[in-house]
Amino acid sequence: MIHDPAEWLADWLQTDMGGDADGIAAFITGLTGGERPERRVGNLYAASVSDDGLLLENIMQDDWPPVLVPTAISLAGLRDLK
């Protein structure tokens, strides 16, 4: 399994963030230096903000490592969804 950050981001946005304007705004705020949202567990992923971007964990696959999506890519995806 290739753990491509852009693919994970696209999947997370589709499965866990569609229609969640408050969640999208919270992650954008956290990624731009504001208050970080708490780790959020969705339908398929757990997501949290780190110093280097968005950390996504596939909660259905315990043996897969988390994937770090760099800040710039994360913000672009979130802003496109908004």
PDB file as gemmi writes it, atoms N, CA and C in Angstrom:
CRYST1    1.000    1.000    1.000  90.00  90.00  90.00 P 1                      
ATOM      1  N   MET A   1       0.839  -1.182   0.000  1.00  0.00           N  
ATOM      2  CA  MET A   1       0.000   0.000   0.000  1.00  0.00           C  
ATOM      3  C   MET A   1       0.878   1.237   0.000  1.00  0.00           C  
ATOM      4  N   ILE A   2       0.660   2.101  -0.944  1.00  0.00           N  
ATOM      5  CA  ILE A   2       1.378   3.373  -0.996  1.00  0.00           C  
ATOM      6  C   ILE A   2       0.578   4.389  -0.192  1.00  0.00           C  
ATOM      7  N   HIS A   3       1.241   5.046   0.701  1.00  0.00           N  
ATOM      8  CA  HIS A   3       0.581   6.011   1.572  1.00  0.00           C  
ATOM      9  C   HIS A   3       0.869   7.427   1.077  1.00  0.00           C  
ATOM     10  N   ASP A   4       0.269   7.777  -0.048  1.00  0.00           N  
ATOM     11  CA  ASP A   4       0.469   9.081  -0.663  1.00  0.00           C  
ATOM     12  C   ASP A   4      -0.337  10.134   0.096  1.00  0.00           C  
ATOM     13  N   PRO A   5       0.320  11.169   0.622  1.00  0.00           N  
ATOM     14  CA  PRO A   5      -0.394  12.178   1.396  1.00  0.00           C  
ATOM     15  C   PRO A   5      -1.556  12.830   0.648  1.00  0.00           C  
ATOM     16  N   ALA A   6      -1.380  13.131  -0.624  1.00  0.00           N  
ATOM     17  CA  ALA A   6      -2.457  13.775  -1.389  1.00  0.00           C  
ATOM     18  C   ALA A   6      -3.668  12.851  -1.529  1.00  0.00           C  
ATOM     19  N   GLU A   7      -3.421  11.556  -1.722  1.00  0.00           N  
ATOM     20  CA  GLU A   7      -4.529  10.597  -1.830  1.00  0.00           C  
ATOM     21  C   GLU A   7      -5.252  10.444  -0.499  1.00  0.00           C  
ATOM     22  N   TRP A   8      -4.495  10.369   0.578  1.00  0.00           N  
ATOM     23  CA  TRP A   8      -5.121  10.255   1.900  1.00  0.00           C  
ATOM     24  C   TRP A   8      -5.940  11.502   2.202  1.00  0.00           C  
ATOM     25  N   LEU A   9      -5.404  12.662   1.881  1.00  0.00           N  
ATOM     26  CA  LEU A   9      -6.136  13.911   2.116  1.00  0.00           C  
ATOM     27  C   LEU A   9      -7.442  13.915   1.341  1.00  0.00           C  
ATOM     28  N   ALA A  10      -7.390  13.577   0.070  1.00  0.00           N  
ATOM     29  CA  ALA A  10      -8.603  13.563  -0.758  1.00  0.00           C  
ATOM     30  C   ALA A  10      -9.634  12.591  -0.195  1.00  0.00           C  
ATOM     31  N   ASP A  11      -9.181  11.427   0.244  1.00  0.00           N  
ATOM     32  CA  ASP A  11     -10.098  10.435   0.803  1.00  0.00           C  
ATOM     33  C   ASP A  11     -10.696  10.927   2.121  1.00  0.00           C  
ATOM     34  N   TRP A  12      -9.869  11.501   2.985  1.00  0.00           N  
ATOM     35  CA  TRP A  12     -10.347  12.045   4.263  1.00  0.00           C  
ATOM     36  C   TRP A  12     -11.370  13.149   4.036  1.00  0.00           C  
ATOM     37  N   LEU A  13     -11.085  14.040   3.113  1.00  0.00           N  
ATOM     38  CA  LEU A  13     -12.024  15.127   2.832  1.00  0.00           C  
ATOM     39  C   LEU A  13     -13.365  14.582   2.363  1.00  0.00           C  
ATOM     40  N   GLN A  14     -13.334  13.544   1.550  1.00  0.00           N  
ATOM     41  CA  GLN A  14     -14.571  12.969   1.017  1.00  0.00           C  
ATOM     42  C   GLN A  14     -15.321  12.157   2.075  1.00  0.00           C  
ATOM     43  N   THR A  15     -14.614  11.304   2.809  1.00  0.00           N  
ATOM     44  CA  THR A  15     -15.304  10.387   3.730  1.00  0.00           C  
ATOM     45  C   THR A  15     -15.659  11.012   5.070  1.00  0.00           C  
ATOM     46  N   ASP A  16     -14.854  11.958   5.528  1.00  0.00           N  
ATOM     47  CA  ASP A  16     -15.031  12.456   6.892  1.00  0.00           C  
ATOM     48  C   ASP A  16     -15.368  13.943   7.012  1.00  0.00           C  
ATOM     49  N   MET A  17     -15.130  14.726   5.985  1.00  0.00           N  
ATOM     50  CA  MET A  17     -15.279  16.174   6.158  1.00  0.00           C  
ATOM     51  C   MET A  17     -16.368  16.816   5.309  1.00  0.00           C  
ATOM     52  N   GLY A  18     -16.972  16.084   4.400  1.00  0.00           N  
ATOM     53  CA  GLY A  18     -18.011  16.652   3.543  1.00  0.00           C  
ATOM     54  C   GLY A  18     -19.145  17.257   4.352  1.00  0.00           C  
ATOM     55  N   GLY A  19     -19.451  18.507   4.114  1.00  0.00           N  
ATOM     56  CA  GLY A  19     -20.548  19.187   4.789  1.00  0.00           C  
ATOM     57  C   GLY A  19     -20.244  19.647   6.205  1.00  0.00           C  
ATOM     58  N   ASP A  20     -19.020  19.477   6.664  1.00  0.00           N  
ATOM     59  CA  ASP A  20     -18.653  19.851   8.035  1.00  0.00           C  
ATOM     60  C   ASP A  20     -17.920  21.193   8.029  1.00  0.00           C  
ATOM     61  N   ALA A  21     -18.661  22.263   7.820  1.00  0.00           N  
ATOM     62  CA  ALA A  21     -18.060  23.594   7.713  1.00  0.00           C  
ATOM     63  C   ALA A  21     -17.305  23.982   8.981  1.00  0.00           C  
ATOM     64  N   ASP A  22     -17.842  23.646  10.145  1.00  0.00           N  
ATOM     65  CA  ASP A  22     -17.163  23.987  11.398  1.00  0.00           C  
ATOM     66  C   ASP A  22     -15.844  23.225  11.537  1.00  0.00           C  
ATOM     67  N   GLY A  23     -15.852  21.949  11.180  1.00  0.00           N  
ATOM     68  CA  GLY A  23     -14.632  21.156  11.244  1.00  0.00           C  
ATOM     69  C   GLY A  23     -13.580  21.654  10.270  1.00  0.00           C  
ATOM     70  N   ILE A  24     -14.013  21.985   9.068  1.00  0.00           N  
ATOM     71  CA  ILE A  24     -13.092  22.518   8.060  1.00  0.00           C  
ATOM     72  C   ILE A  24     -12.457  23.803   8.570  1.00  0.00           C  
ATOM     73  N   ALA A  25     -13.281  24.698   9.100  1.00  0.00           N  
ATOM     74  CA  ALA A  25     -12.772  25.972   9.626  1.00  0.00           C  
ATOM     75  C   ALA A  25     -11.796  25.739  10.778  1.00  0.00           C  
ATOM     76  N   ALA A  26     -12.092  24.777  11.647  1.00  0.00           N  
ATOM     77  CA  ALA A  26     -11.211  24.491  12.785  1.00  0.00           C  
ATOM     78  C   ALA A  26      -9.848  23.982  12.319  1.00  0.00           C  
ATOM     79  N   PHE A  27      -9.838  23.108  11.325  1.00  0.00           N  
ATOM     80  CA  PHE A  27      -8.558  22.597  10.819  1.00  0.00           C  
ATOM     81  C   PHE A  27      -7.784  23.695  10.088  1.00  0.00           C  
ATOM     82  N   ILE A  28      -8.456  24.539   9.334  1.00  0.00           N  
ATOM     83  CA  ILE A  28      -7.771  25.660   8.678  1.00  0.00           C  
ATOM     84  C   ILE A  28      -7.149  26.572   9.730  1.00  0.00           C  
ATOM     85  N   THR A  29      -7.899  26.879  10.774  1.00  0.00           N  
ATOM     86  CA  THR A  29      -7.379  27.727  11.852  1.00  0.00           C  
ATOM     87  C   THR A  29      -6.145  27.098  12.487  1.00  0.00           C  
ATOM     88  N   GLY A  30      -6.221  25.814  12.788  1.00  0.00           N  
ATOM     89  CA  GLY A  30      -5.090  25.131  13.401  1.00  0.00           C  
ATOM     90  C   GLY A  30      -3.865  25.072  12.511  1.00  0.00           C  
ATOM     91  N   LEU A  31      -4.083  24.901  11.230  1.00  0.00           N  
ATOM     92  CA  LEU A  31      -2.966  24.811  10.281  1.00  0.00           C  
ATOM     93  C   LEU A  31      -2.346  26.167   9.961  1.00  0.00           C  
ATOM     94  N   THR A  32      -3.042  27.246  10.293  1.00  0.00           N  
ATOM     95  CA  THR A  32      -2.517  28.590  10.020  1.00  0.00           C  
ATOM     96  C   THR A  32      -2.035  29.288  11.286  1.00  0.00           C  
ATOM     97  N   GLY A  33      -1.797  28.516  12.336  1.00  0.00           N  
ATOM     98  CA  GLY A  33      -1.195  29.073  13.541  1.00  0.00           C  
ATOM     99  C   GLY A  33      -2.159  29.398  14.663  1.00  0.00           C  
ATOM    100  N   GLY A  34      -3.433  29.202  14.444  1.00  0.00           N  
ATOM    101  CA  GLY A  34      -4.415  29.452  15.495  1.00  0.00           C  
ATOM    102  C   GLY A  34      -4.581  28.244  16.396  1.00  0.00           C  
ATOM    103  N   GLU A  35      -5.636  28.283  17.185  1.00  0.00           N  
ATOM    104  CA  GLU A  35      -5.914  27.178  18.102  1.00  0.00           C  
ATOM    105  C   GLU A  35      -6.142  25.887  17.321  1.00  0.00           C  
ATOM    106  N   ARG A  36      -5.463  24.850  17.739  1.00  0.00           N  
ATOM    107  CA  ARG A  36      -5.575  23.555  17.057  1.00  0.00           C  
ATOM    108  C   ARG A  36      -6.785  22.779  17.579  1.00  0.00           C  
ATOM    109  N   PRO A  37      -7.535  22.182  16.670  1.00  0.00           N  
ATOM    110  CA  PRO A  37      -8.645  21.346  17.129  1.00  0.00           C  
ATOM    111  C   PRO A  37      -8.107  20.071  17.778  1.00  0.00           C  
ATOM    112  N   GLU A  38      -8.904  19.485  18.641  1.00  0.00           N  
ATOM    113  CA  GLU A  38      -8.526  18.201  19.224  1.00  0.00           C  
ATOM    114  C   GLU A  38      -8.523  17.139  18.135  1.00  0.00           C  
ATOM    115  N   ARG A  39      -7.821  16.047  18.401  1.00  0.00           N  
ATOM    116  CA  ARG A  39      -7.819  14.917  17.463  1.00  0.00           C  
ATOM    117  C   ARG A  39      -9.261  14.531  17.194  1.00  0.00           C  
ATOM    118  N   ARG A  40      -9.592  14.414  15.926  1.00  0.00           N  
ATOM    119  CA  ARG A  40     -10.969  14.131  15.525  1.00  0.00           C  
ATOM    120  C   ARG A  40     -11.039  12.770  14.849  1.00  0.00           C  
ATOM    121  N   VAL A  41     -11.923  11.916  15.359  1.00  0.00           N  
ATOM    122  CA  VAL A  41     -12.127  10.593  14.784  1.00  0.00           C  
ATOM    123  C   VAL A  41     -13.389  10.639  13.937  1.00  0.00           C  
ATOM    124  N   GLY A  42     -13.233  10.294  12.662  1.00  0.00           N  
ATOM    125  CA  GLY A  42     -14.360  10.314  11.734  1.00  0.00           C  
ATOM    126  C   GLY A  42     -14.773   8.916  11.325  1.00  0.00           C  
ATOM    127  N   ASN A  43     -15.309   8.811  10.123  1.00  0.00           N  
ATOM    128  CA  ASN A  43     -15.783   7.531   9.602  1.00  0.00           C  
ATOM    129  C   ASN A  43     -14.655   6.561   9.278  1.00  0.00           C  
ATOM    130  N   LEU A  44     -13.557   7.093   8.751  1.00  0.00           N  
ATOM    131  CA  LEU A  44     -12.447   6.254   8.306  1.00  0.00           C  
ATOM    132  C   LEU A  44     -11.093   6.694   8.864  1.00  0.00           C  
ATOM    133  N   TYR A  45     -11.005   7.963   9.247  1.00  0.00           N  
ATOM    134  CA  TYR A  45      -9.725   8.524   9.679  1.00  0.00           C  
ATOM    135  C   TYR A  45      -9.834   9.218  11.027  1.00  0.00           C  
ATOM    136  N   ALA A  46      -8.702   9.265  11.713  1.00  0.00           N  
ATOM    137  CA  ALA A  46      -8.511  10.171  12.836  1.00  0.00           C  
ATOM    138  C   ALA A  46      -7.567  11.243  12.317  1.00  0.00           C  
ATOM    139  N   ALA A  47      -7.869  12.485  12.619  1.00  0.00           N  
ATOM    140  CA  ALA A  47      -7.068  13.591  12.096  1.00  0.00           C  
ATOM    141  C   ALA A  47      -6.667  14.523  13.230  1.00  0.00           C  
ATOM    142  N   SER A  48      -5.445  15.023  13.137  1.00  0.00           N  
ATOM    143  CA  SER A  48      -4.959  16.004  14.098  1.00  0.00           C  
ATOM    144  C   SER A  48      -3.966  16.919  13.394  1.00  0.00           C  
ATOM    145  N   VAL A  49      -3.756  18.079  13.998  1.00  0.00           N  
ATOM    146  CA  VAL A  49      -2.835  19.062  13.436  1.00  0.00           C  
ATOM    147  C   VAL A  49      -1.507  18.957  14.181  1.00  0.00           C  
ATOM    148  N   SER A  50      -0.422  18.889  13.412  1.00  0.00           N  
ATOM    149  CA  SER A  50       0.919  18.868  13.993  1.00  0.00           C  
ATOM    150  C   SER A  50       1.662  20.129  13.549  1.00  0.00           C  
ATOM    151  N   ASP A  51       2.889  20.272  14.004  1.00  0.00           N  
ATOM    152  CA  ASP A  51       3.698  21.425  13.596  1.00  0.00           C  
ATOM    153  C   ASP A  51       3.984  21.422  12.100  1.00  0.00           C  
ATOM    154  N   ASP A  52       3.933  20.241  11.478  1.00  0.00           N  
ATOM    155  CA  ASP A  52       4.307  20.108  10.072  1.00  0.00           C  
ATOM    156  C   ASP A  52       3.141  19.887   9.123  1.00  0.00           C  
ATOM    157  N   GLY A  53       1.922  19.856   9.641  1.00  0.00           N  
ATOM    158  CA  GLY A  53       0.769  19.649   8.767  1.00  0.00           C  
ATOM    159  C   GLY A  53      -0.322  18.852   9.441  1.00  0.00           C  
ATOM    160  N   LEU A  54      -1.061  18.143   8.632  1.00  0.00           N  
ATOM    161  CA  LEU A  54      -2.201  17.354   9.086  1.00  0.00           C  
ATOM    162  C   LEU A  54      -1.782  15.894   9.197  1.00  0.00           C  
ATOM    163  N   LEU A  55      -2.001  15.304  10.349  1.00  0.00           N  
ATOM    164  CA  LEU A  55      -1.649  13.906  10.568  1.00  0.00           C  
ATOM    165  C   LEU A  55      -2.917  13.071  10.462  1.00  0.00           C  
ATOM    166  N   LEU A  56      -2.937  12.144   9.500  1.00  0.00           N  
ATOM    167  CA  LEU A  56      -4.101  11.289   9.274  1.00  0.00           C  
ATOM    168  C   LEU A  56      -3.772   9.850   9.641  1.00  0.00           C  
ATOM    169  N   GLU A  57      -4.678   9.221  10.384  1.00  0.00           N  
ATOM    170  CA  GLU A  57      -4.542   7.818  10.772  1.00  0.00           C  
ATOM    171  C   GLU A  57      -5.754   7.071  10.233  1.00  0.00           C  
ATOM    172  N   ASN A  58      -5.535   5.998   9.507  1.00  0.00           N  
ATOM    173  CA  ASN A  58      -6.644   5.175   9.030  1.00  0.00           C  
ATOM    174  C   ASN A  58      -7.075   4.289  10.191  1.00  0.00           C  
ATOM    175  N   ILE A  59      -8.267   4.532  10.735  1.00  0.00           N  
ATOM    176  CA  ILE A  59      -8.709   3.808  11.929  1.00  0.00           C  
ATOM    177  C   ILE A  59      -9.184   2.394  11.621  1.00  0.00           C  
ATOM    178  N   MET A  60      -9.323   2.063  10.349  1.00  0.00           N  
ATOM    179  CA  MET A  60      -9.739   0.716   9.964  1.00  0.00           C  
ATOM    180  C   MET A  60      -8.541  -0.218   9.756  1.00  0.00           C  
ATOM    181  N   GLN A  61      -7.347   0.352   9.663  1.00  0.00           N  
ATOM    182  CA  GLN A  61      -6.132  -0.427   9.396  1.00  0.00           C  
ATOM    183  C   GLN A  61      -5.106  -0.129  10.488  1.00  0.00           C  
ATOM    184  N   ASP A  62      -5.163  -0.851  11.577  1.00  0.00           N  
ATOM    185  CA  ASP A  62      -4.270  -0.603  12.709  1.00  0.00           C  
ATOM    186  C   ASP A  62      -2.791  -0.762  12.375  1.00  0.00           C  
ATOM    187  N   ASP A  63      -2.483  -1.561  11.369  1.00  0.00           N  
ATOM    188  CA  ASP A  63      -1.082  -1.817  11.042  1.00  0.00           C  
ATOM    189  C   ASP A  63      -0.494  -0.788  10.074  1.00  0.00           C  
ATOM    190  N   TRP A  64      -1.299   0.162   9.610  1.00  0.00           N  
ATOM    191  CA  TRP A  64      -0.779   1.200   8.719  1.00  0.00           C  
ATOM    192  C   TRP A  64      -0.293   2.379   9.549  1.00  0.00           C  
ATOM    193  N   PRO A  65       0.866   2.920   9.196  1.00  0.00           N  
ATOM    194  CA  PRO A  65       1.356   4.083   9.937  1.00  0.00           C  
ATOM    195  C   PRO A  65       0.556   5.337   9.566  1.00  0.00           C  
ATOM    196  N   PRO A  66       0.528   6.319  10.461  1.00  0.00           N  
ATOM    197  CA  PRO A  66      -0.119   7.593  10.123  1.00  0.00           C  
ATOM    198  C   PRO A  66       0.606   8.250   8.951  1.00  0.00           C  
ATOM    199  N   VAL A  67      -0.108   9.096   8.252  1.00  0.00           N  
ATOM    200  CA  VAL A  67       0.467   9.825   7.122  1.00  0.00           C  
ATOM    201  C   VAL A  67       0.414  11.316   7.427  1.00  0.00           C  
ATOM    202  N   LEU A  68       1.543  11.988   7.237  1.00  0.00           N  
ATOM    203  CA  LEU A  68       1.611  13.433   7.422  1.00  0.00           C  
ATOM    204  C   LEU A  68       1.357  14.114   6.084  1.00  0.00           C  
ATOM    205  N   VAL A  69       0.343  14.950   6.046  1.00  0.00           N  
ATOM    206  CA  VAL A  69       0.038  15.741   4.855  1.00  0.00           C  
ATOM    207  C   VAL A  69       0.588  17.140   5.128  1.00  0.00           C  
ATOM    208  N   PRO A  70       1.585  17.597   4.361  1.00  0.00           N  
ATOM    209  CA  PRO A  70       2.179  18.900   4.614  1.00  0.00           C  
ATOM    210  C   PRO A  70       1.133  20.021   4.664  1.00  0.00           C  
ATOM    211  N   THR A  71       1.451  21.042   5.416  1.00  0.00           N  
ATOM    212  CA  THR A  71       0.521  22.145   5.657  1.00  0.00           C  
ATOM    213  C   THR A  71      -0.032  22.738   4.369  1.00  0.00           C  
ATOM    214  N   ALA A  72       0.818  23.044   3.405  1.00  0.00           N  
ATOM    215  CA  ALA A  72       0.354  23.691   2.170  1.00  0.00           C  
ATOM    216  C   ALA A  72      -0.658  22.826   1.425  1.00  0.00           C  
ATOM    217  N   ILE A  73      -0.400  21.536   1.340  1.00  0.00           N  
ATOM    218  CA  ILE A  73      -1.319  20.622   0.649  1.00  0.00           C  
ATOM    219  C   ILE A  73      -2.626  20.509   1.430  1.00  0.00           C  
ATOM    220  N   SER A  74      -2.522  20.415   2.757  1.00  0.00           N  
ATOM    221  CA  SER A  74      -3.715  20.320   3.605  1.00  0.00           C  
ATOM    222  C   SER A  74      -4.604  21.544   3.450  1.00  0.00           C  
ATOM    223  N   LEU A  75      -3.991  22.715   3.509  1.00  0.00           N  
ATOM    224  CA  LEU A  75      -4.767  23.954   3.389  1.00  0.00           C  
ATOM    225  C   LEU A  75      -5.431  24.075   2.025  1.00  0.00           C  
ATOM    226  N   ALA A  76      -4.715  23.713   0.981  1.00  0.00           N  
ATOM    227  CA  ALA A  76      -5.301  23.789  -0.362  1.00  0.00           C  
ATOM    228  C   ALA A  76      -6.530  22.894  -0.462  1.00  0.00           C  
ATOM    229  N   GLY A  77      -6.438  21.674   0.044  1.00  0.00           N  
ATOM    230  CA  GLY A  77      -7.570  20.754  -0.006  1.00  0.00           C  
ATOM    231  C   GLY A  77      -8.744  21.230   0.823  1.00  0.00           C  
ATOM    232  N   LEU A  78      -8.478  21.691   2.034  1.00  0.00           N  
ATOM    233  CA  LEU A  78      -9.550  22.181   2.901  1.00  0.00           C  
ATOM    234  C   LEU A  78     -10.226  23.411   2.316  1.00  0.00           C  
ATOM    235  N   ARG A  79      -9.435  24.306   1.768  1.00  0.00           N  
ATOM    236  CA  ARG A  79     -10.012  25.531   1.193  1.00  0.00           C  
ATOM    237  C   ARG A  79     -10.822  25.230  -0.058  1.00  0.00           C  
ATOM    238  N   ASP A  80     -10.420  24.235  -0.826  1.00  0.00           N  
ATOM    239  CA  ASP A  80     -11.201  23.836  -2.003  1.00  0.00           C  
ATOM    240  C   ASP A  80     -12.540  23.239  -1.598  1.00  0.00           C  
ATOM    241  N   LEU A  81     -12.566  22.533  -0.476  1.00  0.00           N  
ATOM    242  CA  LEU A  81     -13.793  21.894   0.001  1.00  0.00           C  
ATOM    243  C   LEU A  81     -14.758  22.908   0.594  1.00  0.00           C  
ATOM    244  N   LYS A  82     -14.213  23.948   1.171  1.00  0.00           N  
ATOM    245  CA  LYS A  82     -14.996  24.979   1.860  1.00  0.00           C  
ATOM    246  C   LYS A  82     -15.941  25.681   0.977  1.00  0.00           C  
TER     247      LYS A  82                                                      
END                                                                             
